[in-house]
Coordinates of C-alpha atoms in Angstrom, one line a residue:
M1 CA -74.0 -130.4 -111.5
S2 CA -75.7 -133.8 -112.1
L3 CA -78.2 -136.1 -110.4
L4 CA -76.8 -139.3 -108.8
V5 CA -78.5 -141.9 -106.7
V6 CA -76.8 -144.8 -104.9
G7 CA -78.9 -147.3 -103.0
L8 CA -80.1 -150.8 -102.3
S9 CA -83.5 -152.3 -102.2
H10 CA -85.4 -155.6 -101.9
R11 CA -84.6 -156.2 -105.6
S12 CA -80.8 -156.0 -105.1
A13 CA -80.2 -157.2 -101.5
P14 CA -81.5 -160.0 -99.3
V15 CA -83.7 -159.0 -96.3
S16 CA -80.8 -159.8 -93.9
V17 CA -78.7 -157.1 -95.5
L18 CA -81.6 -154.6 -95.6
E19 CA -82.2 -155.1 -91.9
R20 CA -78.7 -154.4 -91.0
A21 CA -78.4 -151.3 -93.3
A22 CA -81.7 -149.8 -92.1
L23 CA -81.4 -146.1 -91.0
N24 CA -83.4 -144.6 -88.1
A25 CA -84.5 -141.0 -88.2
D26 CA -81.3 -139.7 -86.5
A27 CA -79.0 -141.6 -88.8
Q28 CA -80.9 -140.2 -91.9
V29 CA -80.4 -136.6 -90.6
K30 CA -76.7 -137.2 -90.0
L31 CA -76.3 -138.8 -93.4
L32 CA -77.9 -135.8 -95.2
Q33 CA -75.7 -133.4 -93.3
D34 CA -72.5 -135.3 -94.0
T35 CA -73.4 -135.7 -97.7
V36 CA -73.8 -132.0 -98.4
A37 CA -70.6 -131.4 -96.4
A38 CA -68.7 -133.6 -98.8
D39 CA -66.9 -132.2 -101.8
P40 CA -68.8 -133.7 -104.7
A41 CA -72.4 -133.0 -103.5
T42 CA -74.3 -129.7 -103.1
E43 CA -77.8 -131.2 -102.5
A44 CA -79.0 -134.5 -100.8
A45 CA -82.1 -136.4 -100.0
V46 CA -82.6 -139.8 -98.4
L47 CA -85.5 -142.2 -99.3
A48 CA -85.6 -144.8 -96.6
T49 CA -88.5 -147.3 -96.4
C50 CA -88.8 -150.9 -95.1
N51 CA -87.5 -152.3 -98.3
R52 CA -85.1 -149.6 -99.8
I53 CA -82.4 -147.1 -98.8
E54 CA -81.5 -144.6 -101.4
L55 CA -79.3 -141.5 -101.3
Y56 CA -79.9 -138.8 -103.9
A57 CA -77.4 -136.1 -104.5
D58 CA -76.5 -133.3 -107.0
V59 CA -72.8 -133.9 -107.7
D60 CA -70.2 -132.3 -109.9
K61 CA -68.1 -135.5 -110.4
F62 CA -69.6 -138.9 -111.2
H63 CA -66.8 -141.2 -110.0
A64 CA -66.0 -139.2 -106.9
G65 CA -69.7 -138.9 -106.2
V66 CA -70.3 -142.6 -106.4
A67 CA -67.3 -143.3 -104.1
E68 CA -68.4 -140.7 -101.6
L69 CA -72.1 -141.6 -101.4
S70 CA -71.3 -145.4 -101.2
T71 CA -68.8 -144.7 -98.3
L72 CA -71.3 -142.5 -96.5
L73 CA -74.1 -145.1 -96.8
A74 CA -71.7 -147.8 -95.4
Q75 CA -70.6 -145.5 -92.5
H76 CA -74.1 -144.6 -91.4
S77 CA -75.7 -148.0 -92.0
G78 CA -73.1 -149.8 -90.0
V79 CA -72.5 -152.3 -92.8
G80 CA -68.9 -152.5 -94.1
L81 CA -68.3 -150.9 -97.5
E82 CA -66.8 -154.1 -98.9
E83 CA -69.9 -156.1 -97.8
L84 CA -72.4 -153.5 -98.9
T85 CA -71.0 -152.8 -102.4
P86 CA -72.2 -156.0 -104.2
Y87 CA -75.8 -155.0 -103.3
L88 CA -75.6 -151.3 -104.3
Y89 CA -77.0 -149.9 -107.5
V90 CA -76.1 -146.6 -109.1
H91 CA -78.3 -144.4 -111.4
Y92 CA -77.1 -141.2 -113.0
E93 CA -78.8 -138.3 -114.7
D94 CA -81.9 -139.4 -116.8
R95 CA -81.6 -142.9 -115.4
A96 CA -81.8 -141.5 -111.9
V97 CA -84.9 -139.5 -112.8
H98 CA -86.4 -142.6 -114.4
H99 CA -85.7 -144.6 -111.3
L100 CA -87.4 -142.2 -108.9
F101 CA -90.4 -141.7 -111.1
S102 CA -90.8 -145.5 -111.3
V103 CA -90.5 -145.8 -107.6
A104 CA -93.1 -143.1 -107.1
C105 CA -95.5 -145.0 -109.4
G106 CA -95.1 -148.2 -107.4
L107 CA -93.3 -150.0 -110.3
D108 CA -90.3 -150.8 -108.1
S109 CA -92.3 -151.7 -104.9
M110 CA -92.4 -155.1 -103.4
V111 CA -96.1 -155.0 -104.1
V112 CA -96.4 -153.4 -107.6
G113 CA -98.7 -150.4 -107.7
E114 CA -98.9 -149.8 -103.9
G115 CA -99.5 -146.1 -103.1
Q116 CA -97.8 -145.8 -99.7
I117 CA -94.5 -144.9 -101.4
L118 CA -95.9 -141.5 -102.3
G119 CA -96.2 -140.6 -98.7
Q120 CA -92.7 -141.8 -98.1
I121 CA -91.3 -139.7 -100.9
K122 CA -93.1 -136.7 -99.5
D123 CA -91.6 -137.3 -96.1
A124 CA -88.1 -137.6 -97.7
L125 CA -88.5 -134.3 -99.4
A126 CA -89.9 -132.6 -96.3
R127 CA -86.9 -133.8 -94.3
A128 CA -84.4 -132.5 -96.9
Q129 CA -86.2 -129.2 -97.0
D130 CA -86.2 -128.8 -93.2
L131 CA -82.5 -129.5 -93.1
H132 CA -81.9 -127.2 -96.2
T133 CA -80.1 -130.0 -98.0
A134 CA -82.5 -129.9 -101.0
G135 CA -81.9 -127.2 -103.5
R136 CA -83.5 -126.5 -106.8
L137 CA -82.7 -129.8 -108.5
L138 CA -83.9 -132.1 -105.8
N139 CA -87.0 -130.0 -104.9
D140 CA -88.0 -130.1 -108.6
L141 CA -87.2 -133.8 -108.9
F142 CA -89.1 -135.0 -105.8
Q143 CA -92.1 -132.7 -106.4
Q144 CA -92.4 -133.9 -110.0
A145 CA -92.1 -137.5 -108.8
L146 CA -95.1 -136.9 -106.6
R147 CA -97.0 -135.5 -109.5
V148 CA -96.0 -138.4 -111.7
G149 CA -97.1 -141.0 -109.1
K150 CA -100.4 -139.3 -108.7
R151 CA -100.9 -139.2 -112.4
A152 CA -100.1 -142.9 -112.7
H153 CA -102.7 -143.8 -110.1
S154 CA -105.4 -141.5 -111.6
E155 CA -104.9 -142.2 -115.3
T156 CA -104.4 -146.0 -115.1
G157 CA -105.6 -149.0 -113.2
I158 CA -102.2 -149.6 -111.5
D159 CA -104.1 -149.8 -108.2
R160 CA -105.6 -153.1 -109.5
A161 CA -102.1 -154.5 -109.9
G162 CA -101.1 -153.9 -106.3
Q163 CA -102.1 -152.7 -102.9
S164 CA -100.5 -151.5 -99.8
L165 CA -98.0 -153.6 -98.1
V166 CA -100.4 -153.9 -95.1
T167 CA -103.3 -155.2 -97.3
F168 CA -101.0 -157.6 -99.1
G169 CA -99.6 -158.9 -95.7
L170 CA -103.1 -159.4 -94.3
E171 CA -104.1 -161.3 -97.4
Q172 CA -101.1 -163.6 -96.9
L173 CA -102.1 -164.1 -93.3
A174 CA -105.7 -164.9 -94.3
A175 CA -104.4 -167.4 -97.0
S176 CA -107.3 -168.5 -99.2
T177 CA -109.9 -166.7 -97.0
D178 CA -111.1 -163.1 -97.8
V179 CA -109.7 -160.7 -95.2
P180 CA -113.0 -159.4 -93.8
G181 CA -114.3 -162.9 -93.3
W182 CA -111.0 -164.0 -91.7
A183 CA -110.7 -160.9 -89.4
R184 CA -114.2 -160.5 -88.3
G185 CA -114.6 -160.7 -84.5
R186 CA -110.9 -161.3 -83.8
T187 CA -108.8 -159.4 -81.3
A188 CA -105.8 -157.6 -82.9
L189 CA -102.7 -156.3 -81.2
V190 CA -100.9 -153.5 -83.1
I191 CA -97.4 -152.8 -81.8
G192 CA -96.2 -149.3 -82.9
A193 CA -98.1 -146.1 -83.6
G194 CA -96.3 -144.8 -86.7
S195 CA -97.8 -144.4 -90.2
M196 CA -97.5 -148.1 -91.1
S197 CA -99.0 -149.3 -87.8
S198 CA -101.7 -146.7 -88.1
L199 CA -102.6 -147.9 -91.6
A200 CA -102.6 -151.6 -90.4
A201 CA -104.9 -150.7 -87.5
A202 CA -107.3 -148.8 -89.7
T203 CA -107.3 -151.6 -92.2
L204 CA -108.1 -154.2 -89.5
A205 CA -110.9 -151.9 -88.1
R206 CA -112.5 -151.7 -91.6
A207 CA -112.2 -155.5 -91.9
G208 CA -114.3 -155.9 -88.8
V209 CA -112.0 -157.1 -86.0
G210 CA -113.7 -157.2 -82.6
E211 CA -111.1 -155.2 -80.7
I212 CA -107.8 -153.4 -81.4
V213 CA -105.2 -153.0 -78.8
V214 CA -102.4 -150.5 -79.5
A215 CA -99.0 -150.7 -77.8
N216 CA -96.3 -148.1 -78.2
R217 CA -93.2 -146.9 -76.3
T218 CA -94.7 -143.5 -76.1
F219 CA -98.0 -144.2 -74.4
E220 CA -99.6 -140.9 -75.5
R221 CA -99.2 -141.8 -79.2
A222 CA -100.9 -145.2 -78.5
E223 CA -103.8 -143.4 -76.8
R224 CA -104.1 -141.0 -79.7
L225 CA -104.2 -143.8 -82.3
A226 CA -106.8 -145.6 -80.2
E227 CA -109.0 -142.5 -80.1
I228 CA -108.7 -142.0 -83.8
L229 CA -109.7 -145.6 -84.5
A230 CA -112.7 -145.3 -82.2
D231 CA -113.8 -141.9 -83.6
A232 CA -113.1 -142.3 -87.3
E233 CA -113.6 -146.1 -87.8
G234 CA -116.0 -146.8 -85.0
A235 CA -113.8 -149.6 -83.7
T236 CA -113.4 -150.8 -80.1
A237 CA -109.8 -149.8 -79.4
R238 CA -107.7 -149.2 -76.3
A239 CA -104.0 -148.3 -75.6
V240 CA -101.5 -150.2 -73.5
R241 CA -97.9 -149.6 -72.5
M242 CA -95.1 -151.8 -74.0
D243 CA -94.6 -153.7 -70.8
A244 CA -98.2 -155.1 -71.2
V245 CA -97.4 -156.7 -74.6
A246 CA -96.6 -160.1 -73.2
A247 CA -100.0 -160.3 -71.4
E248 CA -101.9 -158.9 -74.4
L249 CA -100.1 -161.5 -76.7
T250 CA -101.9 -164.3 -74.9
R251 CA -105.3 -162.7 -75.8
A252 CA -104.6 -161.6 -79.4
D253 CA -105.6 -163.5 -82.5
V254 CA -103.7 -161.2 -84.8
V255 CA -100.5 -159.3 -84.1
V256 CA -99.1 -156.5 -86.4
S257 CA -95.8 -155.0 -85.5
C258 CA -93.9 -152.1 -87.1
T259 CA -91.7 -150.2 -84.8
G260 CA -88.4 -148.4 -85.2
A261 CA -86.7 -150.7 -82.7
T262 CA -83.2 -151.9 -83.6
G263 CA -83.6 -155.2 -81.7
L264 CA -86.4 -157.8 -81.5
V265 CA -89.7 -156.8 -80.1
L266 CA -91.1 -160.3 -79.9
T267 CA -88.8 -163.3 -79.4
A268 CA -89.6 -166.8 -80.4
D269 CA -89.9 -167.8 -76.7
A270 CA -92.4 -165.0 -76.0
V271 CA -94.6 -166.1 -78.9
A272 CA -94.3 -169.8 -77.9
E273 CA -95.4 -168.9 -74.3
A274 CA -98.4 -167.0 -75.7
V275 CA -99.4 -169.9 -77.9
A276 CA -99.0 -172.3 -75.0
G277 CA -101.2 -170.0 -72.9
R278 CA -103.9 -170.1 -75.5
T279 CA -103.9 -173.8 -76.5
G280 CA -102.7 -175.4 -73.2
E281 CA -99.9 -177.2 -75.2
P282 CA -96.3 -176.1 -75.9
A283 CA -95.7 -174.6 -79.3
A284 CA -93.3 -177.2 -80.7
D285 CA -90.8 -176.7 -83.5
A286 CA -92.9 -177.9 -86.4
E287 CA -89.9 -178.1 -88.8
A288 CA -88.1 -180.5 -86.5
T289 CA -90.8 -183.1 -87.2
T290 CA -89.7 -185.9 -89.4
G291 CA -91.4 -189.1 -90.6
P292 CA -91.6 -191.6 -93.3
G293 CA -94.4 -189.7 -95.0
V294 CA -92.1 -186.9 -96.1
A295 CA -91.7 -187.2 -99.9
E296 CA -88.4 -186.9 -101.7
L297 CA -88.1 -183.7 -103.7
P298 CA -87.0 -184.1 -107.4
P299 CA -83.7 -182.7 -108.4
T300 CA -83.4 -179.6 -110.6
S301 CA -82.2 -179.8 -114.1
A302 CA -81.2 -176.2 -114.4
G303 CA -77.6 -175.6 -115.2
T304 CA -77.0 -179.0 -116.6
E305 CA -77.0 -177.9 -120.2
E306 CA -73.7 -177.8 -121.9
N307 CA -71.9 -174.4 -122.1
C308 CA -74.3 -172.9 -119.6
P309 CA -72.5 -169.8 -118.3
L310 CA -74.0 -170.1 -114.8
D311 CA -72.1 -172.1 -112.1
L312 CA -75.0 -173.9 -110.4
A313 CA -73.1 -176.8 -109.0
S314 CA -73.6 -175.6 -105.5
V315 CA -77.4 -175.7 -105.8
Q316 CA -77.9 -179.0 -107.7
G317 CA -80.5 -181.1 -106.0
T318 CA -82.2 -178.1 -104.2
P319 CA -86.0 -177.9 -104.7
G320 CA -86.0 -174.4 -106.0
F321 CA -83.8 -171.4 -106.5
S322 CA -83.3 -168.3 -108.5
V323 CA -80.3 -166.8 -110.2
H324 CA -79.9 -163.2 -111.3
G325 CA -77.3 -160.7 -112.3
E326 CA -75.6 -158.5 -109.7
A327 CA -77.8 -155.6 -108.8
A328 CA -74.9 -153.2 -108.4
V329 CA -74.9 -152.5 -112.2
A330 CA -76.0 -148.9 -113.0
G331 CA -79.2 -148.7 -115.1
M332 CA -80.0 -152.4 -114.9
D333 CA -83.6 -152.3 -113.8
A334 CA -85.8 -154.9 -112.1
A335 CA -87.4 -155.9 -115.4
T336 CA -84.0 -156.7 -116.9
L337 CA -83.0 -158.8 -114.0
E338 CA -86.3 -160.7 -113.9
Q339 CA -86.0 -161.4 -117.6
H340 CA -82.8 -163.4 -116.9
A341 CA -84.1 -165.1 -113.8
A342 CA -84.4 -168.9 -113.8
W343 CA -87.1 -170.3 -111.4
V344 CA -87.2 -174.0 -111.0
G345 CA -90.4 -175.9 -110.4
E346 CA -91.0 -179.6 -110.3
G347 CA -87.5 -180.4 -111.6
T348 CA -87.8 -178.4 -114.8
S349 CA -86.1 -175.0 -115.2
L350 CA -87.5 -172.1 -117.3
L351 CA -84.4 -172.5 -119.5
E352 CA -85.8 -175.9 -120.6
Q353 CA -89.4 -174.8 -120.5
G354 CA -88.7 -171.8 -122.7
R355 CA -86.9 -173.7 -125.4
E356 CA -88.6 -174.4 -128.7
H357 CA -89.2 -177.9 -129.9
D358 CA -88.8 -179.2 -133.4
A359 CA -91.3 -181.4 -135.2
G360 CA -90.0 -184.5 -133.4
G361 CA -90.4 -182.9 -130.0
R362 CA -86.7 -182.3 -129.6
F363 CA -85.1 -179.0 -128.5
T364 CA -83.8 -176.8 -131.3
P365 CA -80.1 -175.7 -131.1
E366 CA -81.1 -172.2 -132.3
A367 CA -83.4 -171.8 -129.3
D368 CA -80.7 -173.1 -126.9
A369 CA -78.1 -170.8 -128.3
G370 CA -80.4 -167.7 -128.0
L371 CA -81.3 -168.5 -124.3
I372 CA -77.8 -169.3 -123.3
T373 CA -76.5 -166.1 -125.0
A374 CA -79.0 -164.0 -123.1
L375 CA -77.9 -165.5 -119.8
A376 CA -74.2 -165.1 -120.7
E377 CA -74.7 -161.4 -121.5
A378 CA -76.4 -160.9 -118.2
A379 CA -73.6 -162.6 -116.4
A380 CA -70.9 -160.7 -118.3
T381 CA -72.6 -157.3 -117.7
A382 CA -73.0 -158.0 -114.0
G383 CA -69.5 -159.4 -113.4
R384 CA -70.8 -162.3 -111.4
V385 CA -74.1 -164.2 -110.9
P386 CA -74.9 -164.7 -107.2
E387 CA -77.6 -167.0 -106.1
Y388 CA -80.5 -166.6 -103.7
R389 CA -82.3 -169.7 -102.6
R390 CA -85.9 -170.0 -101.7
P391 CA -86.7 -171.7 -98.4
E392 CA -87.1 -175.4 -99.0
P393 CA -90.8 -176.4 -98.8
V394 CA -91.8 -178.7 -96.0
A395 CA -93.7 -181.6 -97.6
G396 CA -96.0 -183.9 -95.7
I397 CA -95.5 -182.4 -92.2
P398 CA -98.9 -181.8 -90.6
R399 CA -99.2 -178.5 -88.8
P400 CA -102.0 -177.5 -86.5
A401 CA -104.3 -174.6 -87.5
P402 CA -102.7 -171.3 -86.5
A403 CA -103.8 -170.0 -83.1
V404 CA -101.9 -166.7 -83.6
F405 CA -101.3 -164.8 -86.8
L406 CA -98.4 -162.4 -86.9
L407 CA -97.5 -159.7 -89.4
D408 CA -94.1 -158.1 -89.2
L409 CA -93.7 -155.0 -91.4
A410 CA -90.6 -153.6 -89.7
M411 CA -87.2 -153.2 -91.1
P412 CA -85.1 -154.4 -89.3
R413 CA -87.5 -157.1 -88.2
D414 CA -89.5 -156.9 -84.9
I415 CA -90.4 -160.5 -84.7
D416 CA -87.9 -163.3 -84.4
A417 CA -87.6 -165.3 -87.7
A418 CA -87.5 -168.5 -85.6
V419 CA -91.3 -168.0 -85.0
H420 CA -91.8 -169.4 -88.6
R421 CA -90.9 -172.8 -87.1
L422 CA -93.4 -172.8 -84.3
A423 CA -96.5 -174.9 -84.6
G424 CA -99.8 -173.1 -84.2
V425 CA -98.4 -169.8 -85.5
R426 CA -98.4 -168.2 -88.9
L427 CA -95.9 -165.4 -89.4
V428 CA -95.7 -163.2 -92.4
D429 CA -92.7 -160.9 -92.6
I430 CA -90.9 -158.7 -95.2
E431 CA -89.0 -161.7 -96.5
S432 CA -92.0 -163.9 -97.1
L433 CA -93.9 -161.0 -98.6
A434 CA -91.0 -160.5 -101.1
E435 CA -91.3 -164.1 -102.1
A436 CA -95.1 -164.0 -102.4
S437 CA -95.0 -160.8 -104.5
A438 CA -92.5 -162.3 -106.9
D439 CA -95.2 -164.8 -108.0
A440 CA -98.0 -162.1 -108.2
P441 CA -99.3 -161.5 -111.7
M442 CA -98.5 -158.1 -113.3
A443 CA -101.5 -156.0 -114.4
S444 CA -101.8 -154.9 -118.0
D445 CA -101.8 -151.3 -116.7
V446 CA -98.1 -151.6 -115.8
D447 CA -97.1 -151.0 -119.4
Q448 CA -99.2 -147.9 -119.5
V449 CA -97.5 -146.6 -116.4
R450 CA -94.1 -147.3 -117.9
R451 CA -95.0 -145.1 -120.9
I452 CA -96.1 -142.3 -118.5
V453 CA -92.8 -142.6 -116.7
S454 CA -90.8 -142.4 -120.0
D455 CA -92.8 -139.4 -121.1
E456 CA -92.4 -137.6 -117.8
V457 CA -88.6 -138.3 -117.7
A458 CA -88.2 -136.7 -121.2
A459 CA -90.3 -133.7 -120.1
F460 CA -88.4 -133.3 -116.9
G461 CA -85.0 -133.4 -118.7
A462 CA -86.2 -130.9 -121.2
A463 CA -87.4 -128.5 -118.5
Q464 CA -84.1 -128.8 -116.6
R465 CA -82.0 -128.2 -119.7
A466 CA -84.1 -125.2 -120.6
A467 CA -83.9 -123.9 -117.0
H468 CA -80.1 -124.3 -117.2
I469 CA -79.8 -121.8 -120.1
T470 CA -82.3 -119.2 -118.7
P471 CA -79.7 -117.4 -116.5
T472 CA -77.4 -117.0 -119.5
V473 CA -80.3 -115.6 -121.6
V474 CA -81.2 -113.2 -118.9
A475 CA -77.6 -112.1 -118.5
L476 CA -77.4 -111.5 -122.3
R477 CA -80.5 -109.3 -122.3
T478 CA -79.2 -107.4 -119.2
M479 CA -75.9 -106.8 -121.1
A480 CA -77.9 -105.6 -124.2
A481 CA -80.0 -103.2 -122.0
D482 CA -76.8 -101.8 -120.4
V483 CA -75.3 -101.2 -123.9
V484 CA -78.5 -99.4 -125.0
A485 CA -78.5 -97.2 -121.8
A486 CA -74.8 -96.3 -122.3
E487 CA -75.4 -95.3 -125.9
I488 CA -78.5 -93.2 -125.0
A489 CA -76.4 -91.4 -122.3
R490 CA -73.6 -90.8 -124.9
L491 CA -76.2 -89.4 -127.3
D492 CA -77.5 -87.0 -124.6
G493 CA -73.9 -85.7 -124.1
R494 CA -73.4 -85.1 -127.8
L495 CA -76.8 -83.6 -128.5
P496 CA -77.8 -81.8 -125.3
G497 CA -80.4 -79.7 -127.1
L498 CA -82.4 -82.7 -128.3
D499 CA -86.0 -82.3 -127.1
D500 CA -87.6 -84.9 -124.9
R501 CA -90.0 -86.2 -127.6
L502 CA -87.2 -87.0 -130.0
R503 CA -85.0 -88.4 -127.3
G504 CA -87.9 -90.8 -126.2
E505 CA -88.5 -91.8 -129.8
I506 CA -84.8 -92.6 -130.3
R507 CA -84.6 -94.6 -127.1
Q508 CA -87.7 -96.7 -128.0
T509 CA -86.3 -97.3 -131.6
V510 CA -83.0 -98.5 -130.3
H511 CA -84.7 -100.8 -127.7
R512 CA -86.9 -102.3 -130.5
V513 CA -83.9 -103.0 -132.7
V514 CA -82.0 -104.8 -129.9
D515 CA -85.1 -106.8 -128.9
K516 CA -85.8 -107.9 -132.4
L517 CA -82.2 -108.9 -133.0
L518 CA -82.1 -111.0 -129.8
H519 CA -85.6 -112.4 -130.0
A520 CA -85.1 -115.2 -132.5
P521 CA -81.7 -116.3 -131.3
T522 CA -82.8 -116.5 -127.6
V523 CA -86.0 -118.3 -128.4
R524 CA -84.2 -120.8 -130.6
V525 CA -81.4 -121.4 -128.1
K526 CA -83.9 -122.2 -125.4
Q527 CA -85.5 -124.8 -127.8
L528 CA -82.1 -126.3 -128.7
A529 CA -81.0 -126.4 -125.0
A530 CA -84.1 -128.4 -124.1
E531 CA -83.2 -131.2 -126.5
P532 CA -81.0 -134.0 -125.4
G533 CA -77.3 -133.0 -125.6
G534 CA -78.3 -129.3 -125.5
T535 CA -76.4 -128.3 -122.4
G536 CA -73.5 -126.9 -124.4
Y537 CA -75.6 -124.0 -125.8
A538 CA -75.3 -122.0 -122.6
D539 CA -71.5 -122.2 -122.8
A540 CA -71.6 -121.2 -126.4
L541 CA -73.7 -118.2 -125.7
R542 CA -71.5 -117.0 -122.9
T543 CA -68.4 -117.4 -125.1
L544 CA -69.9 -115.6 -128.2
F545 CA -71.1 -112.6 -126.2
D546 CA -68.3 -112.6 -123.7
L547 CA -70.7 -112.7 -120.8
D548 CA -69.4 -112.3 -117.3
P549 CA -69.6 -115.7 -115.5
E550 CA -70.3 -113.9 -112.2
T551 CA -73.3 -112.1 -113.7
V552 CA -74.7 -115.4 -115.0
A553 CA -74.2 -117.0 -111.5
A554 CA -75.8 -114.0 -109.8
V555 CA -78.9 -114.4 -112.1
S556 CA -79.0 -118.1 -111.3
R557 CA -78.9 -117.5 -107.6
A558 CA -81.7 -114.9 -107.9
V559 CA -83.8 -117.4 -109.8
D560 CA -83.2 -120.1 -107.1
N561 CA -84.1 -117.7 -104.3
T562 CA -87.3 -116.7 -106.1
D563 CA -88.2 -120.4 -106.6
E564 CA -87.5 -121.0 -102.9
K565 CA -89.9 -118.3 -101.8
D566 CA -92.6 -119.5 -104.2
R567 CA -92.2 -123.1 -103.2
P568 CA -95.1 -124.5 -101.1
A569 CA -94.3 -125.3 -97.5

């Protein structure tokens, strides 16, 4: 059996696709059950967050496993397989382990280094354990991922590179102001009472907001969160029912929403009415404003070089865009994609900026050839090079200071994207957070975390390979013990007058001889099996000693059952 992961994330798919593919709790349960019922898979776990959906499975066939897992993801997400496929990525065996360990350390998060993902991985494992879809492999994998993530945060300064999505979102709302100074004395409305909403409420309380109002479909959960905020954080907090959100919206300065709703919680009209109620003026569509003061944006020069492998004709003249290889390529990680990205700023592409100049200030052909070759290799590997455009910046259009600040952390979105266009409103959502995080500087500790991940992947692989041969070694020693017992019984029949002292001495001598003969080979075969490519030693051992496959399988089941009993709840 082999580890396989098929998924999509903010690095491979636009937010619009992630929103439509989002899985609620019931859909995740059904997906797990259907996965283990499928032929190629014996174990399954789903890691579903606001910016990733990943299905992990232990499969016996790679191609059949990829086809089955992709089909199941499409069926349960409601997005057609043909539409979903370009955004899927596949990781197999060690690359799958490396991917999950990187995710656990926050290296693949929208905000690099954030620690919330550890809780989400823990929840994914607990769900799979409750449904009995996680066997020995996935239990070992996810528990080790949690340990690797904790090690990365304790041994490095990765926390300095990132923060929670909530903190990052609030920083984007506060713009150039520090969050405590911006939040102090304001009234906050938190919609939802789950883990993300609870974290947002606690963060706002610590920042010094004047009052926190919690709204939730289950009123009792809203009351409980309000009580926790009052007791633990000393905040002024109260709970309201969802039908009171419209009224509370007119009083709130800050709104944070993160629910599991499949539709919009706040429409653009509802937000516009709330702004009008606060300011006494209608919240006009700010982006509809035009005037002679709007400056022309310079055209981009990216893609104009001769022999450039990227077809950028469709984006010529746009103020900014990025191009990157298709994310459905197995093993192509985010760093590789980012390496080949071309961001445009002020009319000059990174392709031009990165080229070396000769003594006369001219671009050197060698530098051109190297850069173009790198881009061509990325395009050839991916199969095609799709484009994703950044929103065009609005230049010279005056906007009033925000009267309401909204943070949408839900996937799919809770707040209508049209709210971005309303004057007097600042909305930060998953899509704008993704754009902001792309420009965030990487901390030096990231390299150290990557080394930790690589070391842990190697150690995990060695442990799994060694564990794979253990049942065979146990079966071999069991067979040897049976042979010794049979020979001792035969000796007793031939020499019935042998006294007990001599019989005991003979038995011990024979056991010592067998143990010494088996010791060096079994120790060495475990060492060899732990090395890369060592999985064949178990088969060789079974063949050489003609071990019964059912005996080996029985030992393996016994080991798994023992691990299950010893596993913490």
